[in-house]
PDB file of C-alpha atoms in Angstrom:
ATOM      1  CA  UNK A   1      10.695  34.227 -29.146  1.00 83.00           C
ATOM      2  CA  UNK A   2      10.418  30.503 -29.341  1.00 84.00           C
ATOM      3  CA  UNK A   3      10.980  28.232 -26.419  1.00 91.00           C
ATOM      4  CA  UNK A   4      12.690  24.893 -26.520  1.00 96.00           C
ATOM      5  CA  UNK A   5      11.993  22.467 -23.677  1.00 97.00           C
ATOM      6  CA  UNK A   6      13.720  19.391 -22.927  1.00 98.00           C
ATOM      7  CA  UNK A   7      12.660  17.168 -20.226  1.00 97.00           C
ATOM      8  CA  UNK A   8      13.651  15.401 -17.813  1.00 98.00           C
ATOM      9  CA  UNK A   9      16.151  17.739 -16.608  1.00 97.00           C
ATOM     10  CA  UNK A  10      18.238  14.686 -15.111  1.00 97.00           C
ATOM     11  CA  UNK A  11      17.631  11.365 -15.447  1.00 97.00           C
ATOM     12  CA  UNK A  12      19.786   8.506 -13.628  1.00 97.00           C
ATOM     13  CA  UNK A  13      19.274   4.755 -15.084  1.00 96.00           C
ATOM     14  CA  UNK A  14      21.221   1.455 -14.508  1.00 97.00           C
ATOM     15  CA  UNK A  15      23.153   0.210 -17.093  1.00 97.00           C
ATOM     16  CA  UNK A  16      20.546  -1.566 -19.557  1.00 97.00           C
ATOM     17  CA  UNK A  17      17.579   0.908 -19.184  1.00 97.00           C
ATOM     18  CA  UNK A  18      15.599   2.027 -21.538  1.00 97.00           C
ATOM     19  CA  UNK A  19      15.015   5.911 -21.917  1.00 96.00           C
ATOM     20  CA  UNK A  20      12.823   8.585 -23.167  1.00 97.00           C
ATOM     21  CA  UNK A  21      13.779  12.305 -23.687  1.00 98.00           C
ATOM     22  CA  UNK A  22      11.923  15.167 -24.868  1.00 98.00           C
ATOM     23  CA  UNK A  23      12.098  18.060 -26.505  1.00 98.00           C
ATOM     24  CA  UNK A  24       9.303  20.614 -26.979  1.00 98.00           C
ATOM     25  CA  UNK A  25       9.001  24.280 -28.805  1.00 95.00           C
ATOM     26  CA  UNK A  26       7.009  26.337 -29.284  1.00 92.00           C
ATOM     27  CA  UNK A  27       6.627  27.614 -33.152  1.00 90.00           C
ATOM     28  CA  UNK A  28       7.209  26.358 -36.480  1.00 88.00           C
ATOM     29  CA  UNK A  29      10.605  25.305 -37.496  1.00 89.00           C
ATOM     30  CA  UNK A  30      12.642  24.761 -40.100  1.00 88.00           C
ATOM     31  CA  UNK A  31      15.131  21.524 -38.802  1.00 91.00           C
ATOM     32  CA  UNK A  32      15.746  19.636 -35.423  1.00 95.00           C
ATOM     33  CA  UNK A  33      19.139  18.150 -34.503  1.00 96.00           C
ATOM     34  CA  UNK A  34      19.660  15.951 -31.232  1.00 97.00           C
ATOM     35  CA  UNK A  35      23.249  16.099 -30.259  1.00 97.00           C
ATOM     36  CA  UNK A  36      25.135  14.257 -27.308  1.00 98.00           C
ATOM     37  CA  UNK A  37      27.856  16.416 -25.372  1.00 97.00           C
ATOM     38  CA  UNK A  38      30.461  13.662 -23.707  1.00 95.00           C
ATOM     39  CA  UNK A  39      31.867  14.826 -20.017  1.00 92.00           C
ATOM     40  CA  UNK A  40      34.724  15.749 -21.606  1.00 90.00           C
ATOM     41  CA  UNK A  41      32.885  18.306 -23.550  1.00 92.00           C
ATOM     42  CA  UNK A  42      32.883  16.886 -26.832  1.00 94.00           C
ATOM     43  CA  UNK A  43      29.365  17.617 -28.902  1.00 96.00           C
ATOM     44  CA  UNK A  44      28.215  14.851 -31.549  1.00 95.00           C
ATOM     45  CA  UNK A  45      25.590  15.124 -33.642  1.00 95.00           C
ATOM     46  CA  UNK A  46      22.739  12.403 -32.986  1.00 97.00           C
ATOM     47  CA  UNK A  47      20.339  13.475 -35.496  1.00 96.00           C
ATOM     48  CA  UNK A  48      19.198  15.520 -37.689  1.00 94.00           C
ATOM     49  CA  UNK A  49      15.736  15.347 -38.071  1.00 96.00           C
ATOM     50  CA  UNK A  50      12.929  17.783 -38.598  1.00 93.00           C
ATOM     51  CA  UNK A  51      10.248  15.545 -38.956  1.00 95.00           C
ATOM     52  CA  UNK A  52       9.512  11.563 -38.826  1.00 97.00           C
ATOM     53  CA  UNK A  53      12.028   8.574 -37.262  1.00 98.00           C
ATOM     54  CA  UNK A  54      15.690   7.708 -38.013  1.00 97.00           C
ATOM     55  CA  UNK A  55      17.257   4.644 -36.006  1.00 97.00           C
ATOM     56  CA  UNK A  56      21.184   4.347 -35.415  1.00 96.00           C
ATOM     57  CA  UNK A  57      21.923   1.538 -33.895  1.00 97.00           C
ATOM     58  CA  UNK A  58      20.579   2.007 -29.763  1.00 97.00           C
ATOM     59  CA  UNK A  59      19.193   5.034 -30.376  1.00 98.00           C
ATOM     60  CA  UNK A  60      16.332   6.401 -32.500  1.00 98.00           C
ATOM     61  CA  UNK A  61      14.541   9.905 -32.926  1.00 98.00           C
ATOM     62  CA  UNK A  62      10.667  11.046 -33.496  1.00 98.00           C
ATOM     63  CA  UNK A  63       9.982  14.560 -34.981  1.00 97.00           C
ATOM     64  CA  UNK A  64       6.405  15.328 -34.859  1.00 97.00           C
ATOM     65  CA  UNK A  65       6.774  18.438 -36.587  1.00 93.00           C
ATOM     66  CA  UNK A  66       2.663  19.225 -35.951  1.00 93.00           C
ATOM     67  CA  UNK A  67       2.731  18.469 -32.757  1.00 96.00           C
ATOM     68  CA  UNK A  68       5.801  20.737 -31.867  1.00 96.00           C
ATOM     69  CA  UNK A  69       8.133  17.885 -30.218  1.00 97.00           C
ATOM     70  CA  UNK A  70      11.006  15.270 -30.535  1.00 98.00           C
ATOM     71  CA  UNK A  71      11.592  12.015 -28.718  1.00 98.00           C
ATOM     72  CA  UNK A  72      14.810  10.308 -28.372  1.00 98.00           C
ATOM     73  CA  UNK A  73      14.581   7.054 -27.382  1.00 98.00           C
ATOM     74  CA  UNK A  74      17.927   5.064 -26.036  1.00 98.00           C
ATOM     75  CA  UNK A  75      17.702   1.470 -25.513  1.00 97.00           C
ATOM     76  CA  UNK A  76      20.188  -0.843 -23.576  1.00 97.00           C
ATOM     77  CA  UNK A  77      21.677   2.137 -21.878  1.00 97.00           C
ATOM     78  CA  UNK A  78      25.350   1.391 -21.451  1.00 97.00           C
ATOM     79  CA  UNK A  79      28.281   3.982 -19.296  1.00 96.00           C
ATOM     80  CA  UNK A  80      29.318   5.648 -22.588  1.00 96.00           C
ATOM     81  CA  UNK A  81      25.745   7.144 -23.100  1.00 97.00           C
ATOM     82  CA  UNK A  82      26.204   9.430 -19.992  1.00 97.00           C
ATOM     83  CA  UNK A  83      26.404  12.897 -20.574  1.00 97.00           C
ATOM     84  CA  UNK A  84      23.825  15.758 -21.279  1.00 98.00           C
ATOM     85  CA  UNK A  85      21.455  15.550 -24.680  1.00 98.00           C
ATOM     86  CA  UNK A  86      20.870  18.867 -26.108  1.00 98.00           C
ATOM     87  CA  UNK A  87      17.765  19.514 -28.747  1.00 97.00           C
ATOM     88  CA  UNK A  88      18.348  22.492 -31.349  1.00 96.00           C
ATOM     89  CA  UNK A  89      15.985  23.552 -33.537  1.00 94.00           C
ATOM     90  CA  UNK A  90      16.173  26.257 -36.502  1.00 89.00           C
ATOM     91  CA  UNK A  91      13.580  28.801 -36.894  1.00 81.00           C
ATOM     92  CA  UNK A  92      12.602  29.691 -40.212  1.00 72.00           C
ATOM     93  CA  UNK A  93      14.374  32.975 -41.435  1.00 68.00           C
ATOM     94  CA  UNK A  94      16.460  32.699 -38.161  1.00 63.00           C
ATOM     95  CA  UNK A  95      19.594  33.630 -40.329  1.00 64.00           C
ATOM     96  CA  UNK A  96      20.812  30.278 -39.439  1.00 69.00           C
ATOM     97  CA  UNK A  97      21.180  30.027 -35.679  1.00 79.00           C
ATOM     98  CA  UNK A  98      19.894  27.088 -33.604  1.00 88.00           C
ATOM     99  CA  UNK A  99      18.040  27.937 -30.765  1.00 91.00           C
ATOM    100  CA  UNK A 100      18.867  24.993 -27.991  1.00 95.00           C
ATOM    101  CA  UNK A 101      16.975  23.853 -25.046  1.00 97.00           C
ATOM    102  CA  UNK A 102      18.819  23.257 -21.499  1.00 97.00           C
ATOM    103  CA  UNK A 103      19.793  20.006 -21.780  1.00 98.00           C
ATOM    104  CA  UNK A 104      18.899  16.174 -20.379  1.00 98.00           C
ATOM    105  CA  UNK A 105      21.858  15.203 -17.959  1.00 98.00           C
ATOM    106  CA  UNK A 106      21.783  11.544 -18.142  1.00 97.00           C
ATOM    107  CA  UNK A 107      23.715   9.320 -15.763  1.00 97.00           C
ATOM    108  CA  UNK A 108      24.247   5.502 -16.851  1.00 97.00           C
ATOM    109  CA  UNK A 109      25.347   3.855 -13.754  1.00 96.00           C
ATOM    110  CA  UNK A 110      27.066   0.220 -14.242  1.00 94.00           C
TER     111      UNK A 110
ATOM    112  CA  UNK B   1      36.586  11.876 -42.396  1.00 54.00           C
ATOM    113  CA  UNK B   2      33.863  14.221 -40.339  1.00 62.00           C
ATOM    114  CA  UNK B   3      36.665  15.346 -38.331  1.00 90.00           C
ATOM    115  CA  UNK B   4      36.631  19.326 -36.888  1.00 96.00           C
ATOM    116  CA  UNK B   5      39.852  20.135 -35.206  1.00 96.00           C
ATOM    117  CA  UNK B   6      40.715  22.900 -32.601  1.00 97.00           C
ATOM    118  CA  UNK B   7      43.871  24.626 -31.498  1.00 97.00           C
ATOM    119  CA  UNK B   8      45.099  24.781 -28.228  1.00 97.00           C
ATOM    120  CA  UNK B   9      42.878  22.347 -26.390  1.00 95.00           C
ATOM    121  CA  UNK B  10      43.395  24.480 -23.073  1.00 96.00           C
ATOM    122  CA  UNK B  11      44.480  28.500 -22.865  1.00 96.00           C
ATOM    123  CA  UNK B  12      45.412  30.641 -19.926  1.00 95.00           C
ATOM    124  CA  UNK B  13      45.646  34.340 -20.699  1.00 92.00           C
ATOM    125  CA  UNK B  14      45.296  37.471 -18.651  1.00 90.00           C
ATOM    126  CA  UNK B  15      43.320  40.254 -19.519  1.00 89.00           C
ATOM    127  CA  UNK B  16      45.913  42.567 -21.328  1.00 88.00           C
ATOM    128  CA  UNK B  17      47.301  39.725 -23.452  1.00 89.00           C
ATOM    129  CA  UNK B  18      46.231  39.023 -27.590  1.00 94.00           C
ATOM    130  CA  UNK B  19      45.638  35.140 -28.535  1.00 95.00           C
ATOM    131  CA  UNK B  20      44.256  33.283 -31.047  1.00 97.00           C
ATOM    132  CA  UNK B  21      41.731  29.973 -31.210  1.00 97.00           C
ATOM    133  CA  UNK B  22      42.080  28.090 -34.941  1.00 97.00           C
ATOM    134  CA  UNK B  23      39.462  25.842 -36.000  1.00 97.00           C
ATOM    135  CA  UNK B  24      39.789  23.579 -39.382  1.00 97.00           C
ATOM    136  CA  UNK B  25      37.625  21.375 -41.505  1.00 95.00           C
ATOM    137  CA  UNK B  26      39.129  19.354 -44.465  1.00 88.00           C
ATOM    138  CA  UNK B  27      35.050  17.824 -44.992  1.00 91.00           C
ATOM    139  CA  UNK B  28      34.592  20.522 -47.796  1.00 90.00           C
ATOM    140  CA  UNK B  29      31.331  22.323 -45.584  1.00 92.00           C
ATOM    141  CA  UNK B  30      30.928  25.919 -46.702  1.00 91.00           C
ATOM    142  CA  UNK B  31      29.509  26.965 -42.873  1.00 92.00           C
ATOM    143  CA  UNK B  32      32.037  27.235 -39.979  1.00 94.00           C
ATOM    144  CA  UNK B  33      30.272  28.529 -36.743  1.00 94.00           C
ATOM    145  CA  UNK B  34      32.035  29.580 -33.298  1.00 96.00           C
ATOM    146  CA  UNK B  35      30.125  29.159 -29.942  1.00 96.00           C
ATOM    147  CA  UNK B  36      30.641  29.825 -26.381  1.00 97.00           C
ATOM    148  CA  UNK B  37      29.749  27.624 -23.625  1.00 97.00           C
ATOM    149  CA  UNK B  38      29.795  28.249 -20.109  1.00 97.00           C
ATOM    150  CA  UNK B  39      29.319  25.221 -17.703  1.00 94.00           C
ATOM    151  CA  UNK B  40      25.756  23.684 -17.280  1.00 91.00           C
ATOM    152  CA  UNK B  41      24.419  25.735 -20.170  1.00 96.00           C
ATOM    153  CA  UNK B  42      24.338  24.917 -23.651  1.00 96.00           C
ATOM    154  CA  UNK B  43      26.180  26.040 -26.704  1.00 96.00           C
ATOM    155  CA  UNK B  44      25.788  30.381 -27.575  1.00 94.00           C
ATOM    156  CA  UNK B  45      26.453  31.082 -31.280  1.00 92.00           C
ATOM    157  CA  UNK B  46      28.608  33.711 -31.590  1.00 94.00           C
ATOM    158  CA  UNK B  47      29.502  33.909 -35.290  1.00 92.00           C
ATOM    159  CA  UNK B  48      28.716  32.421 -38.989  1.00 91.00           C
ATOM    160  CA  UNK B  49      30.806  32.039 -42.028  1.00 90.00           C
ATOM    161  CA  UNK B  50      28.369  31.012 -44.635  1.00 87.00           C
ATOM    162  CA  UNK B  51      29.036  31.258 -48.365  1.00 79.00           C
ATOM    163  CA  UNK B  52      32.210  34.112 -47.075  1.00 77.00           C
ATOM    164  CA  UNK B  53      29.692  36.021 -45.544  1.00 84.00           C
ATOM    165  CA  UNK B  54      29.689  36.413 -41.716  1.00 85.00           C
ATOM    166  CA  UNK B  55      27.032  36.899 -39.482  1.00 83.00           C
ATOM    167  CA  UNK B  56      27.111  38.201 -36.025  1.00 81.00           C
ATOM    168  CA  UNK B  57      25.072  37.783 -32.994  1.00 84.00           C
ATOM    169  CA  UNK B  58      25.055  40.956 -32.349  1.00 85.00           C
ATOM    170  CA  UNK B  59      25.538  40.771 -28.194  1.00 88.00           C
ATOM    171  CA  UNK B  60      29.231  39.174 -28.597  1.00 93.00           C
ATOM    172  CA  UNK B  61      31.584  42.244 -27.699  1.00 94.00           C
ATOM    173  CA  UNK B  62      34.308  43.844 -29.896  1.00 93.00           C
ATOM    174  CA  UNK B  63      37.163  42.014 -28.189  1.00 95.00           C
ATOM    175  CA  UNK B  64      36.199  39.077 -30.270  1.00 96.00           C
ATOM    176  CA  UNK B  65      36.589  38.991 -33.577  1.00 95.00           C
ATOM    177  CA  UNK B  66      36.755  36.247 -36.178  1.00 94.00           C
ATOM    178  CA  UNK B  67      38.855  35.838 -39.594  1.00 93.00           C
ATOM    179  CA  UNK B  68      38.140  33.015 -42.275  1.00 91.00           C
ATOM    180  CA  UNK B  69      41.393  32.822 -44.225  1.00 90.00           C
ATOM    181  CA  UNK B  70      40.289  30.179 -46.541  1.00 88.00           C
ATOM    182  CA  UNK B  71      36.968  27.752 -46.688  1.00 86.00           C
ATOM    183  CA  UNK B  72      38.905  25.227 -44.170  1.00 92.00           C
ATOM    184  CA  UNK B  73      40.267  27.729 -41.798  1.00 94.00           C
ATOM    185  CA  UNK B  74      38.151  29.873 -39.469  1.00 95.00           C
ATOM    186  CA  UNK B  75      40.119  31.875 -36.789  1.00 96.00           C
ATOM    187  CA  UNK B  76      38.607  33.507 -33.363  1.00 97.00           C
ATOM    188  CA  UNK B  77      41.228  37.104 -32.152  1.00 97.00           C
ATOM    189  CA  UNK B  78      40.864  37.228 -28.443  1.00 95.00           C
ATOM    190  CA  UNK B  79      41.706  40.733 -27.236  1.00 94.00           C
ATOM    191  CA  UNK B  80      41.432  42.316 -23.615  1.00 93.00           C
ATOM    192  CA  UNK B  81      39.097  39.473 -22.047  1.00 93.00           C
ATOM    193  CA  UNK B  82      37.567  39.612 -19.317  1.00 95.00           C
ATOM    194  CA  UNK B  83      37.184  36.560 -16.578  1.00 95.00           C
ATOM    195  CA  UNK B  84      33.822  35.955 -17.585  1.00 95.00           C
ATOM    196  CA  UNK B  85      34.563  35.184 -20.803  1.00 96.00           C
ATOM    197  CA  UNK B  86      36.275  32.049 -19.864  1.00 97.00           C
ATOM    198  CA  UNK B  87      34.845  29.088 -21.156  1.00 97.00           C
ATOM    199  CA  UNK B  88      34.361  26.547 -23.436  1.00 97.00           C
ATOM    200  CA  UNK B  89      34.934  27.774 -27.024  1.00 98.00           C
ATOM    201  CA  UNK B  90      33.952  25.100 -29.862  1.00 97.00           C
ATOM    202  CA  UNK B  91      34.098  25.219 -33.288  1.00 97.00           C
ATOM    203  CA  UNK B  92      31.392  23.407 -35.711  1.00 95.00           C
ATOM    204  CA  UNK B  93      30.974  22.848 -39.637  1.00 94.00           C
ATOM    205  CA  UNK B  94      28.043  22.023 -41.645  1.00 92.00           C
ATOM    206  CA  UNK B  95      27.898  21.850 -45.418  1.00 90.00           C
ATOM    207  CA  UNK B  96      25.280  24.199 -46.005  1.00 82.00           C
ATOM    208  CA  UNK B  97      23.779  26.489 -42.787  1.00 76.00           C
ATOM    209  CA  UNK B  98      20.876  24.641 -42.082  1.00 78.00           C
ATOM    210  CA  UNK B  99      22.226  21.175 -41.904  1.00 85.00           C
ATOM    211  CA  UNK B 100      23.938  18.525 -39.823  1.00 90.00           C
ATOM    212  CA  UNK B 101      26.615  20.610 -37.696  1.00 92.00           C
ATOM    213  CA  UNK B 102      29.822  18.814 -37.023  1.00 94.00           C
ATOM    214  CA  UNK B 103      31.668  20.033 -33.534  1.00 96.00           C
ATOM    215  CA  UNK B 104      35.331  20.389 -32.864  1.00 96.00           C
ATOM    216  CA  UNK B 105      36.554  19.207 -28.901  1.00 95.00           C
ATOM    217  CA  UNK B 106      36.670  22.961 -28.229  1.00 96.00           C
ATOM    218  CA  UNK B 107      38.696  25.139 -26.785  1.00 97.00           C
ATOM    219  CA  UNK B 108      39.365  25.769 -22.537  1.00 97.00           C
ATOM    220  CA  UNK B 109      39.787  29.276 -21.726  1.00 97.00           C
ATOM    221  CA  UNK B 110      40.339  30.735 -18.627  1.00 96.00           C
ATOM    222  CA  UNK B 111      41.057  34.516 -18.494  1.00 95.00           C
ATOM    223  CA  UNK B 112      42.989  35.472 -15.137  1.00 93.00           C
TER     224      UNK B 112
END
């Protein structure tokens, strides 16, 4: 089956950093969401984006959908971005399910 | 309003007892999902409503079993758990399958 990979696993970054996480798979797919899961659990979706950029605000996202990977870049890391960024993708004729990768755990430290 | 909401936020049951988890979307999305997540990992699917047809991933046991009232409402039956099915349970909504999915704050459940 298809593999997502996200890297780096962890990443810790003082307030104001700049960051780069990726996300790679391994066949053809239909979408790609980024989503951000707070330490308190709660999931939001980042993006959805299954190929090109989209900017919101800090953040930003890069589907190269040829190349089999997404970028999210954060800039002017602040506290509130801690937490772990998940990639999804959907496969085509998956009956719907994303298939995630592991995770970034990010630490912001002030 | 992208707003998904859950009921309880935190549930203690032992393994005999019968509960409930209630999820509801007032955004007007036609796809309500449930997932399981256990710590460090990320989201499992467990179950689609799409269009009032449900899917199943077909390695989530018997004692859980969903019901979707209405287009708003999508319920998860809890019957003889087991401890390892504790976890985080979260709700999500999208307003067809294959886009944006919105996630409730979930569901804590530990099963003594």
């Amino acid at each position: 089956g298809i593999q997502v990979e996200q890297s780096p696993p962890d990443l810790i970054l003082q307030e104001g950093a700049n960051s780069t996480l990726r996300c790679n798979f391994s066949d053809s797919v239909n979408n790609l969401q980024w989503f951000h899961q707070n330490p308190w659990g709660q999931l939001i979706n980042l993006f959805y984006i299954p190929s090109g950029t989209k900017q919101n605000g800090r953040l930003s996202a890069t589907t190269v959908a040829t190349e089999r990977y997404s970028l999210l870049y954060i800039s002017s890391s602040q506290t509130t971005d801690s937490g772990v960024y998940f990639c999804a993708v959907e496969l085509m004729d998956s009956n719907y399910q994303l298939i995630w990768g592991a995770g970034t755990k990010l630490i912001i430290k002030p | 309003d992208t707003e998904v909401t859950q009921t309880p936020k935190h549930l203690v049951m032992g393994m005999t007892n019968k509960k409930s988890l209630k999820c509801e979307q007032h955004m007007g999305h036609r796809a309500m999902y449930w997932y399981k997540q256990k710590a460090k990992k990320p989201p499992e699917l467990m179950f689609v409503y799409s269009y009032e047809k449900l899917s199943i991933n077909e390695s989530v046991p018997s004692r859980f079993s969903p019901e979707c009232p209405n287009s708003s409402l999508l319920n998860l039956h809890l019957h003889a758990l087991q401890p390892e099915d504790s976890a985080l349970y979260l709700c999500a909504s999208s307003w067809l399958a294959t886009d944006t999915q919105y996630f409730g704050p979930g569901t804590r459940l530990t099963v003594l």
